[in-house]
Each structure stands twice: as structure tokens, then as C-alpha cells.
PDB file of N, CA, C and O in Angstrom:
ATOM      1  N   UNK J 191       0.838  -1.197   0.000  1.00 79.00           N
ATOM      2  CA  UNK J 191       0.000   0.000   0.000  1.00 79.00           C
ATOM      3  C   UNK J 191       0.874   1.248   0.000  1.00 79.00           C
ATOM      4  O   UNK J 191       2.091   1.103   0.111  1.00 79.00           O
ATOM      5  N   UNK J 192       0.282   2.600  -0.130  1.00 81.00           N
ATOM      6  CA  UNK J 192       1.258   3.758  -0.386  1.00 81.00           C
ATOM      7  C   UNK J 192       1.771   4.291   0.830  1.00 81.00           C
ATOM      8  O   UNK J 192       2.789   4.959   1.011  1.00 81.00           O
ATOM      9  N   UNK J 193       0.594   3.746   1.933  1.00 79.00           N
ATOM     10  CA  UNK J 193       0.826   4.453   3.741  1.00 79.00           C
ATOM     11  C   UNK J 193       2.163   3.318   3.632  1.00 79.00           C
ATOM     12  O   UNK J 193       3.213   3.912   3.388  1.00 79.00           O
ATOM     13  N   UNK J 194       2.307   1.922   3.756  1.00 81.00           N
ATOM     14  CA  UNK J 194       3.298   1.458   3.640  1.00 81.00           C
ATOM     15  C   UNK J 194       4.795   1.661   3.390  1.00 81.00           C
ATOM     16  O   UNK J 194       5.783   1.482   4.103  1.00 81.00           O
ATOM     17  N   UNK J 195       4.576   2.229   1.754  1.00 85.00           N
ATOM     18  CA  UNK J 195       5.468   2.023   1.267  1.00 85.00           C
ATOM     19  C   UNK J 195       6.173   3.905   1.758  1.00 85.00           C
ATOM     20  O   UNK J 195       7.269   4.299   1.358  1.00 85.00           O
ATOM     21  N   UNK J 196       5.377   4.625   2.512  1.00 83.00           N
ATOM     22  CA  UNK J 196       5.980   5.999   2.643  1.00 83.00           C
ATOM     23  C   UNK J 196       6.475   5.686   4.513  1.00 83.00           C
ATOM     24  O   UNK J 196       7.417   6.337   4.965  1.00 83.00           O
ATOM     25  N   UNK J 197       5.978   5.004   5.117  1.00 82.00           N
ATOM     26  CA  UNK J 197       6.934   4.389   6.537  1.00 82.00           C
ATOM     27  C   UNK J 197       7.944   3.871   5.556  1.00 82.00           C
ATOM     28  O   UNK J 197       8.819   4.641   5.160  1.00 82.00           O
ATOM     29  N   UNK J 198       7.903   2.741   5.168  1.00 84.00           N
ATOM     30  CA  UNK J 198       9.353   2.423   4.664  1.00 84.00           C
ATOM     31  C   UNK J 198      10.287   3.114   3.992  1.00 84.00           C
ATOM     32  O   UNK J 198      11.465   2.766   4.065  1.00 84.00           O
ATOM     33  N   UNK J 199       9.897   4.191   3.239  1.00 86.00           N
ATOM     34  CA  UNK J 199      11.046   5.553   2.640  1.00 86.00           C
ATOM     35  C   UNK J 199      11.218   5.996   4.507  1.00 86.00           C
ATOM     36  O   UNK J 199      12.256   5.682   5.090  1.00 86.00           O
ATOM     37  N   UNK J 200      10.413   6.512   5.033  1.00 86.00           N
ATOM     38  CA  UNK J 200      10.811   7.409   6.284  1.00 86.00           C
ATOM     39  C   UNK J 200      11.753   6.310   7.015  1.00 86.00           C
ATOM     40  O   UNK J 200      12.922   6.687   7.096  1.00 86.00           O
ATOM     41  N   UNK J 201      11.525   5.203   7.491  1.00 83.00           N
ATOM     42  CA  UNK J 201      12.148   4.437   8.230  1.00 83.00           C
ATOM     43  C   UNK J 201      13.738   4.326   7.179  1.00 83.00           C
ATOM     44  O   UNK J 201      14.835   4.433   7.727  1.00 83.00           O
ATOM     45  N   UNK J 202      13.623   4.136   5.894  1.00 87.00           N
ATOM     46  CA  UNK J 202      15.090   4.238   5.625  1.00 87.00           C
ATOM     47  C   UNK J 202      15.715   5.410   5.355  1.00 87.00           C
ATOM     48  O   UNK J 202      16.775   5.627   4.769  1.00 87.00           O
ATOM     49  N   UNK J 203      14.899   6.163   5.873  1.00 91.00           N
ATOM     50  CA  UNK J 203      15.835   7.831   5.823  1.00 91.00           C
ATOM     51  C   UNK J 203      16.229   7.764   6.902  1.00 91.00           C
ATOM     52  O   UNK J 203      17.448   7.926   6.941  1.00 91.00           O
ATOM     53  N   UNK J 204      15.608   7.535   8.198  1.00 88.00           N
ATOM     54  CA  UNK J 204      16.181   7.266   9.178  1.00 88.00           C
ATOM     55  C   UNK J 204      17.153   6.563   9.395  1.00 88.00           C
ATOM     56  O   UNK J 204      17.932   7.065  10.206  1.00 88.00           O
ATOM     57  N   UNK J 205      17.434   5.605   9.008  1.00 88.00           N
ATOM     58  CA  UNK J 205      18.465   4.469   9.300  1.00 88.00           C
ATOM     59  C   UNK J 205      19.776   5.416   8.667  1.00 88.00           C
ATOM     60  O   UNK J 205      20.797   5.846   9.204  1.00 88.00           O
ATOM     61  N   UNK J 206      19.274   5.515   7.364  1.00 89.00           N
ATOM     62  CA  UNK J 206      20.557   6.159   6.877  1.00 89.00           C
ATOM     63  C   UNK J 206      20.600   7.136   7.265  1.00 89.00           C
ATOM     64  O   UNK J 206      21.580   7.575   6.662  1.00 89.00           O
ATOM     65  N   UNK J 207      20.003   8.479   8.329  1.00 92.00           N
ATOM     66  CA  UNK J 207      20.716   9.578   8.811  1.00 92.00           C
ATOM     67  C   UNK J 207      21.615   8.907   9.929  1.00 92.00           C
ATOM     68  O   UNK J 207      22.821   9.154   9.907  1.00 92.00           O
ATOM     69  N   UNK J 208      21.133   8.129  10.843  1.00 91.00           N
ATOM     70  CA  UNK J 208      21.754   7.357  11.718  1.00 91.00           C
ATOM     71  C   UNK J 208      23.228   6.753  11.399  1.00 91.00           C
ATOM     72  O   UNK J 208      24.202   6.569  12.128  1.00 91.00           O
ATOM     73  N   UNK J 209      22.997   6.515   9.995  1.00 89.00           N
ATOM     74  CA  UNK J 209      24.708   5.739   9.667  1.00 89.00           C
ATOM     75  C   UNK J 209      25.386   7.063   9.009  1.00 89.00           C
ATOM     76  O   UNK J 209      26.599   6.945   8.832  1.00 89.00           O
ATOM     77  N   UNK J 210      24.903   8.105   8.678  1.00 90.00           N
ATOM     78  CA  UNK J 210      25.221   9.316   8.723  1.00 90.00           C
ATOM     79  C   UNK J 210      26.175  10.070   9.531  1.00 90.00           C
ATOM     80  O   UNK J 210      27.283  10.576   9.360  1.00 90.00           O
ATOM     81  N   UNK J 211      25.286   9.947  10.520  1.00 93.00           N
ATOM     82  CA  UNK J 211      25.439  10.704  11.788  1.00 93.00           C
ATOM     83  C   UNK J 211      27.360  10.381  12.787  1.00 93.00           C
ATOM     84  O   UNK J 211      28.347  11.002  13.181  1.00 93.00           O
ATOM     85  N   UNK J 212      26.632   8.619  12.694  1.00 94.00           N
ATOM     86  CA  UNK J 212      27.925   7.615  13.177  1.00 94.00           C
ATOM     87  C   UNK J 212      29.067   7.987  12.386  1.00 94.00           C
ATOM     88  O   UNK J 212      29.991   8.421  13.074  1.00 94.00           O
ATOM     89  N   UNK J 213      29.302   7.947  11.039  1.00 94.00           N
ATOM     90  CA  UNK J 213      29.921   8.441  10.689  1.00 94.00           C
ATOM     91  C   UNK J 213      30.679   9.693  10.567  1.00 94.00           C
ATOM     92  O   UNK J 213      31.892   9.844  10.423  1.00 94.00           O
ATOM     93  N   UNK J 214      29.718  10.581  10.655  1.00 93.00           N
ATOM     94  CA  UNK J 214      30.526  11.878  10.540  1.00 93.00           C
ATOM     95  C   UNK J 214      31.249  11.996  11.920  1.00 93.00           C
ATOM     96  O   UNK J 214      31.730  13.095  12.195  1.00 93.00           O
ATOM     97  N   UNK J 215      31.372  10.970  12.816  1.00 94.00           N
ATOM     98  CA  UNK J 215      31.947  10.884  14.231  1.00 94.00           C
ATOM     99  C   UNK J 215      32.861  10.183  14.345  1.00 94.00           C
ATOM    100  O   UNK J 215      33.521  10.165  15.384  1.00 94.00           O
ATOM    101  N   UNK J 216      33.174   9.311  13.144  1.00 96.00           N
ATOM    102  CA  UNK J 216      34.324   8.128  12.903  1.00 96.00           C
ATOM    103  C   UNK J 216      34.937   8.515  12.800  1.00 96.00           C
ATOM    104  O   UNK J 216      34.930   9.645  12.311  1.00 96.00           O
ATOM    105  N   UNK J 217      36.551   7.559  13.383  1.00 97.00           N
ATOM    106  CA  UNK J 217      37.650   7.968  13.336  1.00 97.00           C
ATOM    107  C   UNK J 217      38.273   7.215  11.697  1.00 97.00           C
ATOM    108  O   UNK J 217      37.785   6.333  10.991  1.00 97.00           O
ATOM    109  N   UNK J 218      39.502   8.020  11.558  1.00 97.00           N
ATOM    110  CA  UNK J 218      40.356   7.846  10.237  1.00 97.00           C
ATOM    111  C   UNK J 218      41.075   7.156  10.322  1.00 97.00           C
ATOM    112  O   UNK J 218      41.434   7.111  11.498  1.00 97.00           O
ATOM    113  N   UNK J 219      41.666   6.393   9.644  1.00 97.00           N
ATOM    114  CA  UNK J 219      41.135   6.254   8.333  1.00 97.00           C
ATOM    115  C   UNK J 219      39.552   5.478   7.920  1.00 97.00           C
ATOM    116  O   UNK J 219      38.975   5.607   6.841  1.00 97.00           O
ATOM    117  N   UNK J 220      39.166   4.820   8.878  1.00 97.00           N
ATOM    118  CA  UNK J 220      37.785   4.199   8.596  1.00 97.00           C
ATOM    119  C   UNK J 220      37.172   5.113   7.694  1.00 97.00           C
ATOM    120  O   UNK J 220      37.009   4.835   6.506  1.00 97.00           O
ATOM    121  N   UNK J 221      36.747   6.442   8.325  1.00 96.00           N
ATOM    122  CA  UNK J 221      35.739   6.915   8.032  1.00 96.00           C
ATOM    123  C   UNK J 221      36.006   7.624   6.339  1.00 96.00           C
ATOM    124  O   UNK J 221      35.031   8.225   5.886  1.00 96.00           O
ATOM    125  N   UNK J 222      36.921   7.575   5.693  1.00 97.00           N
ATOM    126  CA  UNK J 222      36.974   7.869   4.303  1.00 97.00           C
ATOM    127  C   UNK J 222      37.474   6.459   3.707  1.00 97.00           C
ATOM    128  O   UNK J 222      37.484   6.505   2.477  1.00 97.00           O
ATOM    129  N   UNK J 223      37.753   5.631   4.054  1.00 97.00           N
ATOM    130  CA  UNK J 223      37.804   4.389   3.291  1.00 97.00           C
ATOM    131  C   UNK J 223      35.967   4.109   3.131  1.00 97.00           C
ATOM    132  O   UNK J 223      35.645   3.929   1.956  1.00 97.00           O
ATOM    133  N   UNK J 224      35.186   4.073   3.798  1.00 96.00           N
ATOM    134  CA  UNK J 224      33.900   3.799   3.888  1.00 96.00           C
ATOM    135  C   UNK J 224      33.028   4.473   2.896  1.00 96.00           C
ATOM    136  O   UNK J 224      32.231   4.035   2.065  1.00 96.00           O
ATOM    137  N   UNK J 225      33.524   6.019   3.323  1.00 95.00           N
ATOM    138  CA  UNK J 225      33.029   6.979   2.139  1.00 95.00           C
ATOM    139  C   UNK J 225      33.381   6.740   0.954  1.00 95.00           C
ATOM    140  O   UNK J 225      32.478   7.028   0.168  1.00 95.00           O
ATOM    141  N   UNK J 226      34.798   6.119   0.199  1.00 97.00           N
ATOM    142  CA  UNK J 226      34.966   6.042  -0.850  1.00 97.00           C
ATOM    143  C   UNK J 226      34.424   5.148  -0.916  1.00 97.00           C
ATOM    144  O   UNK J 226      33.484   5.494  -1.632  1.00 97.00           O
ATOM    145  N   UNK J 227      34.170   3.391  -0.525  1.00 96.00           N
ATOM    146  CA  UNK J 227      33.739   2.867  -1.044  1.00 96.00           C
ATOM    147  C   UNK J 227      32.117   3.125  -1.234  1.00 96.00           C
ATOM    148  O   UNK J 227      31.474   2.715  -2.200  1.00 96.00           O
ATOM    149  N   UNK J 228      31.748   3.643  -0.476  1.00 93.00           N
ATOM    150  CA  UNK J 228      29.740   3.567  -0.539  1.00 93.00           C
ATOM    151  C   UNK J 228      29.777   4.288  -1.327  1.00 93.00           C
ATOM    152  O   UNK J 228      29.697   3.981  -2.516  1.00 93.00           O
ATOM    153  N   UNK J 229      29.963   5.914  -0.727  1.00 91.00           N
ATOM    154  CA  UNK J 229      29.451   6.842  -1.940  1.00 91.00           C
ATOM    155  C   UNK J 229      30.725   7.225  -2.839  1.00 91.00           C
ATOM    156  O   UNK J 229      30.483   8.359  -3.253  1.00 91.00           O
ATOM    157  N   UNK J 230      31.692   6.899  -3.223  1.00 94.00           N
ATOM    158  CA  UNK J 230      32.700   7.233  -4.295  1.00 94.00           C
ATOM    159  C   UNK J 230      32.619   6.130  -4.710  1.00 94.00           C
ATOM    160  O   UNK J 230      33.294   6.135  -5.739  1.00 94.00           O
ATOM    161  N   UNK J 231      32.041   4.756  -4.499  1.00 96.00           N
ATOM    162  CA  UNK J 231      32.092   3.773  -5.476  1.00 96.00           C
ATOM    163  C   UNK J 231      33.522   3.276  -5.861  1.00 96.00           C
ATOM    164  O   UNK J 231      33.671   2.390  -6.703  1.00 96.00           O
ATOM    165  N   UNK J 232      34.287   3.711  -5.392  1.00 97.00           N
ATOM    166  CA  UNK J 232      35.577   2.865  -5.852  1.00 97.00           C
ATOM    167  C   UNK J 232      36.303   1.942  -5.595  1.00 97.00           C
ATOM    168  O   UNK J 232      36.072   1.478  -4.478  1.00 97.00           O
ATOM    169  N   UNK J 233      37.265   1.349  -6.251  1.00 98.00           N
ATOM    170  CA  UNK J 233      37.490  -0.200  -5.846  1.00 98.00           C
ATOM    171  C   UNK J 233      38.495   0.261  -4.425  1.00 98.00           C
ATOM    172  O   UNK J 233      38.678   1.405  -4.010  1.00 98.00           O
ATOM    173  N   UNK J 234      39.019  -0.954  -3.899  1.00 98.00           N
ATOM    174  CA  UNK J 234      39.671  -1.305  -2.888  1.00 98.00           C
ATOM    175  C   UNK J 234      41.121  -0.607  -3.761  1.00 98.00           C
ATOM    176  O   UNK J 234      41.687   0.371  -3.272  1.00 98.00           O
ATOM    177  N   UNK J 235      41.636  -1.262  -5.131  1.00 98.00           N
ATOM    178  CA  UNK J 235      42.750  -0.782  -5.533  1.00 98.00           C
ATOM    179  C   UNK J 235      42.496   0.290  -5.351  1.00 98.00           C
ATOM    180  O   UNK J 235      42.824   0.759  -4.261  1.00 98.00           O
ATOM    181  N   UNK J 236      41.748   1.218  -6.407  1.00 98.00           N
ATOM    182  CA  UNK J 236      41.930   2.542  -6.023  1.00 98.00           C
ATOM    183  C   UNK J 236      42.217   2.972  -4.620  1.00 98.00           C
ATOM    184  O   UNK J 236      43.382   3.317  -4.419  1.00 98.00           O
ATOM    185  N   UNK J 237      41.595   3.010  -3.860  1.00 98.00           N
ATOM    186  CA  UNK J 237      41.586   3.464  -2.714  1.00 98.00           C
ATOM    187  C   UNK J 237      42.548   3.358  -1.860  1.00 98.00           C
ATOM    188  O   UNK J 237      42.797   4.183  -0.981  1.00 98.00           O
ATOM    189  N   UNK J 238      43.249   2.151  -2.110  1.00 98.00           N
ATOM    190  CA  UNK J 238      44.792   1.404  -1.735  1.00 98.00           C
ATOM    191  C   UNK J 238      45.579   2.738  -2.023  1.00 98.00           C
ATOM    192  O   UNK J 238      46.484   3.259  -1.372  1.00 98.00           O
ATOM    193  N   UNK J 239      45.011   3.110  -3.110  1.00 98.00           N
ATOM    194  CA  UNK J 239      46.680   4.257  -3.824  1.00 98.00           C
ATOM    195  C   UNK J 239      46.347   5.328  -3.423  1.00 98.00           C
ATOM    196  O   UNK J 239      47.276   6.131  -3.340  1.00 98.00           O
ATOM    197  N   UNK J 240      45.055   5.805  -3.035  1.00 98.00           N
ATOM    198  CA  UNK J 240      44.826   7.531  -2.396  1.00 98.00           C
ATOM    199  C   UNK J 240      45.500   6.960  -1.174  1.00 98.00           C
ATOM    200  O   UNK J 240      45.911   7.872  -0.457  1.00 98.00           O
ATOM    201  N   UNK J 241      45.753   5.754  -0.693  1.00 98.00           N
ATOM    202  CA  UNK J 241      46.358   5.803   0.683  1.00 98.00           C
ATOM    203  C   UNK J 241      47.706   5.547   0.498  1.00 98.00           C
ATOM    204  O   UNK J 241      48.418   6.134   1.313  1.00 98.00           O
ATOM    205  N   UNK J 242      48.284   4.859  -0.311  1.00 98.00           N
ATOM    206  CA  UNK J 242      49.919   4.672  -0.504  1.00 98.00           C
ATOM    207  C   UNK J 242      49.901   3.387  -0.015  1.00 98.00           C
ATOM    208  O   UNK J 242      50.961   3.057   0.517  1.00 98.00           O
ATOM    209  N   UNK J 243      48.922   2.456  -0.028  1.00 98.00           N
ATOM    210  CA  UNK J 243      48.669   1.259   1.088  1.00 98.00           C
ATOM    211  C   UNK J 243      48.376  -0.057   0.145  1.00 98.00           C
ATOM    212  O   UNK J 243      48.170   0.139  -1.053  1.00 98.00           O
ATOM    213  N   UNK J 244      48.359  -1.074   0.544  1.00 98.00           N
ATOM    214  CA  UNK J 244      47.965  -1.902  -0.651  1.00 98.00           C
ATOM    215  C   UNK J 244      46.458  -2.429  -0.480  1.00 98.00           C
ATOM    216  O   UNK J 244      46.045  -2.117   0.637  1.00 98.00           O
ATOM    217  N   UNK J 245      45.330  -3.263  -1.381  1.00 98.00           N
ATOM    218  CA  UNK J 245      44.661  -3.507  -1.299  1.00 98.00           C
ATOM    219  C   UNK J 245      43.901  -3.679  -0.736  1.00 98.00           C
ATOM    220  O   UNK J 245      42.781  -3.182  -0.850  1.00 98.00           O
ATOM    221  N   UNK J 246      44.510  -4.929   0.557  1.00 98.00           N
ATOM    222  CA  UNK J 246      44.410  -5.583   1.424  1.00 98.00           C
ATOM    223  C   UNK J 246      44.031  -4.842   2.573  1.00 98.00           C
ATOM    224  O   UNK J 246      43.210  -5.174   3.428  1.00 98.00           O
ATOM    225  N   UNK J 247      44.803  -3.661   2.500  1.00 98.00           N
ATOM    226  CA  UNK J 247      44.952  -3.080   3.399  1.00 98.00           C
ATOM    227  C   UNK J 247      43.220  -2.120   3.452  1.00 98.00           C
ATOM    228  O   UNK J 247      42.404  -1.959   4.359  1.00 98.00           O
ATOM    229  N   UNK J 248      43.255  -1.760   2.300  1.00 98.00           N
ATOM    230  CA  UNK J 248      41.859  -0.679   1.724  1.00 98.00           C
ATOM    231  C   UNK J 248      40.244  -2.054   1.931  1.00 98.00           C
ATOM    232  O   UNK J 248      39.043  -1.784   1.911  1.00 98.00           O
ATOM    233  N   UNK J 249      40.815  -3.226   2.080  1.00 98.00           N
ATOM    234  CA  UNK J 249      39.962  -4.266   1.858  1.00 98.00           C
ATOM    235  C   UNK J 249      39.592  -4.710   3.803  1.00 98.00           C
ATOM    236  O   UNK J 249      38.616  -5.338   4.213  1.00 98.00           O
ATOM    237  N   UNK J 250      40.112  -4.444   4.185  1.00 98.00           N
ATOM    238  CA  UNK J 250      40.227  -4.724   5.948  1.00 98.00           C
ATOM    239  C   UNK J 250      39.751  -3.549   6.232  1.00 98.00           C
ATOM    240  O   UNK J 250      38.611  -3.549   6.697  1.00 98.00           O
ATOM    241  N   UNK J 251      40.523  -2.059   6.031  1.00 98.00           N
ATOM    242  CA  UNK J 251      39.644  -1.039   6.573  1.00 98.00           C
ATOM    243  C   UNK J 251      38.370  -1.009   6.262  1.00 98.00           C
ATOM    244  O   UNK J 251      37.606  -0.795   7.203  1.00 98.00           O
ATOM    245  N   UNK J 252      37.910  -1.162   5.209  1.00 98.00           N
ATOM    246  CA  UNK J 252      36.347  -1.185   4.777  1.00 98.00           C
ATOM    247  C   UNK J 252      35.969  -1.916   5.749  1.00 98.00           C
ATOM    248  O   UNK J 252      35.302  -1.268   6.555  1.00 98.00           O
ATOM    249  N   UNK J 253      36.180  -3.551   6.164  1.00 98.00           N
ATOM    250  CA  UNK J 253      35.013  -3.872   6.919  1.00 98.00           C
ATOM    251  C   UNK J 253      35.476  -3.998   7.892  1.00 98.00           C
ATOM    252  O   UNK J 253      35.228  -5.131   8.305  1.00 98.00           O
ATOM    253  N   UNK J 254      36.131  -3.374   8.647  1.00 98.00           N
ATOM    254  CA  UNK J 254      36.268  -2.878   9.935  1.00 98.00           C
ATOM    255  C   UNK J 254      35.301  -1.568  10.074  1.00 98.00           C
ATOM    256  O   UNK J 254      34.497  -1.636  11.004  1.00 98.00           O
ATOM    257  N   UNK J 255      35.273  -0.508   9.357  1.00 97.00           N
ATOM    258  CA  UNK J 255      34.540   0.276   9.638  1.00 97.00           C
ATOM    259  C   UNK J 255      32.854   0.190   9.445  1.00 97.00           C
ATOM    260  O   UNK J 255      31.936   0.864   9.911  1.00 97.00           O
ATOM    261  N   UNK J 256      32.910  -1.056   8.462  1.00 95.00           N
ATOM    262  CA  UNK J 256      31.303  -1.889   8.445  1.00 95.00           C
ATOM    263  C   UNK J 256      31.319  -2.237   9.706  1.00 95.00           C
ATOM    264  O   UNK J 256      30.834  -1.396  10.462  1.00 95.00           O
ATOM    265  N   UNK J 257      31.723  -3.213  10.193  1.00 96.00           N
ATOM    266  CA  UNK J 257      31.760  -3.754  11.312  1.00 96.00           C
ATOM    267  C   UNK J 257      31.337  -2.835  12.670  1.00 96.00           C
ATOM    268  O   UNK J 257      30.502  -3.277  13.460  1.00 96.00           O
ATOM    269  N   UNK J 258      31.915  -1.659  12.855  1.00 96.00           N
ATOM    270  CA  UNK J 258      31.540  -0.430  13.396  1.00 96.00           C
ATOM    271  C   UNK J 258      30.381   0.099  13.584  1.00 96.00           C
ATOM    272  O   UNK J 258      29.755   0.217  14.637  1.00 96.00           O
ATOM    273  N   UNK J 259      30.005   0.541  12.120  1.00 94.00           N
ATOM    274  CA  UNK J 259      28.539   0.934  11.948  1.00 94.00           C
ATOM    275  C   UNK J 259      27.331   0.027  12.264  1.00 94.00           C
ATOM    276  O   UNK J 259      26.238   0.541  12.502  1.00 94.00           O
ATOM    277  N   UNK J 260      27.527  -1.499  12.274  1.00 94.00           N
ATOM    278  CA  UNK J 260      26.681  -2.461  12.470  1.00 94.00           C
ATOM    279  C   UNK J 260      26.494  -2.438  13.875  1.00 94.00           C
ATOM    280  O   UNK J 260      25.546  -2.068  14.567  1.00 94.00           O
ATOM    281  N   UNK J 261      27.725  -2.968  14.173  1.00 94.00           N
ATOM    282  CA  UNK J 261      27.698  -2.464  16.041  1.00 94.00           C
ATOM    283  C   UNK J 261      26.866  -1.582  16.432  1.00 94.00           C
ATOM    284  O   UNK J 261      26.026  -1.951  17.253  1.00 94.00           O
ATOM    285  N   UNK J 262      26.852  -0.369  16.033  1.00 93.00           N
ATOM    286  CA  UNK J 262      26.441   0.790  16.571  1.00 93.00           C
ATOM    287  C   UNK J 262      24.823   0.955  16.278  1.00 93.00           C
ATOM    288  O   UNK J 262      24.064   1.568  17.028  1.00 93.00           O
ATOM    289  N   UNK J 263      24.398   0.246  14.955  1.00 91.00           N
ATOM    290  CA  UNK J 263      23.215  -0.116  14.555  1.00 91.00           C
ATOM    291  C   UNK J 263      22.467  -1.045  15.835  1.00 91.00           C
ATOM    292  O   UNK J 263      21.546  -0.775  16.605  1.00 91.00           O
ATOM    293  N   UNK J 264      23.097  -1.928  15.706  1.00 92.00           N
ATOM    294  CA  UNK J 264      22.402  -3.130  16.682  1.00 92.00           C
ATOM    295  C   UNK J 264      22.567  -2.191  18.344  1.00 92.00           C
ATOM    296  O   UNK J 264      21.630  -2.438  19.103  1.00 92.00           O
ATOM    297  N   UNK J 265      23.255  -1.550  18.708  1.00 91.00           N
ATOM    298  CA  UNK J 265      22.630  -1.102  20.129  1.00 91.00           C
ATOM    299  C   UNK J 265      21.906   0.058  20.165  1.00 91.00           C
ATOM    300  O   UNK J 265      21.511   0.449  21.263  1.00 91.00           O
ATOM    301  N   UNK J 266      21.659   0.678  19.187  1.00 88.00           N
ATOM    302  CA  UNK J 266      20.466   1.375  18.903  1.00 88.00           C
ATOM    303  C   UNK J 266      19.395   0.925  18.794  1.00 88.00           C
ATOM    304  O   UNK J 266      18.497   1.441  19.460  1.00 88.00           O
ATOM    305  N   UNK J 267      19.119  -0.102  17.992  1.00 86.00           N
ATOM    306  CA  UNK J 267      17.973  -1.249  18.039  1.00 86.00           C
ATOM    307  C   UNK J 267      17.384  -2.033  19.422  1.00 86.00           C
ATOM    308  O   UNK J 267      16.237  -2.258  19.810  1.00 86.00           O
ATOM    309  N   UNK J 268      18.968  -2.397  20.080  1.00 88.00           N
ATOM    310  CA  UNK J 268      18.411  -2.666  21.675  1.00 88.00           C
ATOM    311  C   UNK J 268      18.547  -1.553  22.526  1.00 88.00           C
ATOM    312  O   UNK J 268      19.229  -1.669  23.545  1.00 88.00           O
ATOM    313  N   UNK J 269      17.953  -0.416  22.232  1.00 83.00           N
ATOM    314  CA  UNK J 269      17.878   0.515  22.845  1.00 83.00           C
ATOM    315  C   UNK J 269      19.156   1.198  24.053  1.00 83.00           C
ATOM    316  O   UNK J 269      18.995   1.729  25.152  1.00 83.00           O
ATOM    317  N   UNK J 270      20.359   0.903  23.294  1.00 67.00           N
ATOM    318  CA  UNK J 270      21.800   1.146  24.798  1.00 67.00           C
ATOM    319  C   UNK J 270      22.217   2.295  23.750  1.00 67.00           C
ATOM    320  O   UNK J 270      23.393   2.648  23.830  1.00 67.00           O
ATOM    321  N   UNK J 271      21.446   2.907  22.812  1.00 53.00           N
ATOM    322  CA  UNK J 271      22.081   4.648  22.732  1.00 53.00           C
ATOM    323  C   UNK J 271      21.292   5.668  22.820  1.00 53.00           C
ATOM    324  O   UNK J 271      21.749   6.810  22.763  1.00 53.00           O
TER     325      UNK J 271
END
């Protein structure tokens, strides 16, 4: 239905101001490895070389800083923020 489907736009605006928010509070390098990959879309290589770092390296920070945001998701959900 349209009441439906306009909670579910609001509920994911929410979520994503929330991973927003977490973010703009993250520490570095997480918090621009994350940004490049979500919203700059770019590979791990790339991102390896804006850092001088190798792949691996651009491939671990990413989901470490996933890892972060999930965390921080789930105790919001059980209500500890």
C-alpha cells in the first residue's frame, strides 16, 4: 500500500541519517575508506593508492569500519544509545 510504502522511505531515511550521523563521528582512516567505497564507489585498488597502502589493506579497513557501523546499529535497536 502507499501508507506502507511511505513508513518504509521514512524508516530508511532514518536508518541512513543514523549511519550518517555515526559516521561523521568516525575515526580515520575508517571513516573515508567507507566513504569512498559507498558513496565514491571505488574499488579497494583505487583506494589502496589515495592511501599509498595496498589492497588488502583498503579491503580490511572497509570492513572494519562496516563492522563499526553495524555495532552501533544493533545497540540502537536494543535501545543502549
Amino acid at each position: 500500500s502507499a501508507a506502507s510504502d511511505v513508513y518504509k522511505r521514512q524508516v530508511d531515511e532514518d536508518i541512513a541519517f543514523l549511519v550518517h550521523r555515526f559516521l561523521h563521528d568516525m575515526n580515520e582512516p575508517y571513516k573515508e575508506v567507507f566513504t569512498l567505497r559507498i558513496f565514491g564507489e571505488l574499488s579497494f585498488e583505487k583506494i589502496a593508492l589515495l592511501f599509498g597502502k595496498t589492497s588488502n589493506w583498503a579491503r580490511v579497513t572497509f570492513y572494519r569500519a562496516k563492522k563499526q557501523i553495524i555495532e552501533y546499529m544493533e545497540e540502537i535497536e536494543n535501545g543502549k544509545s
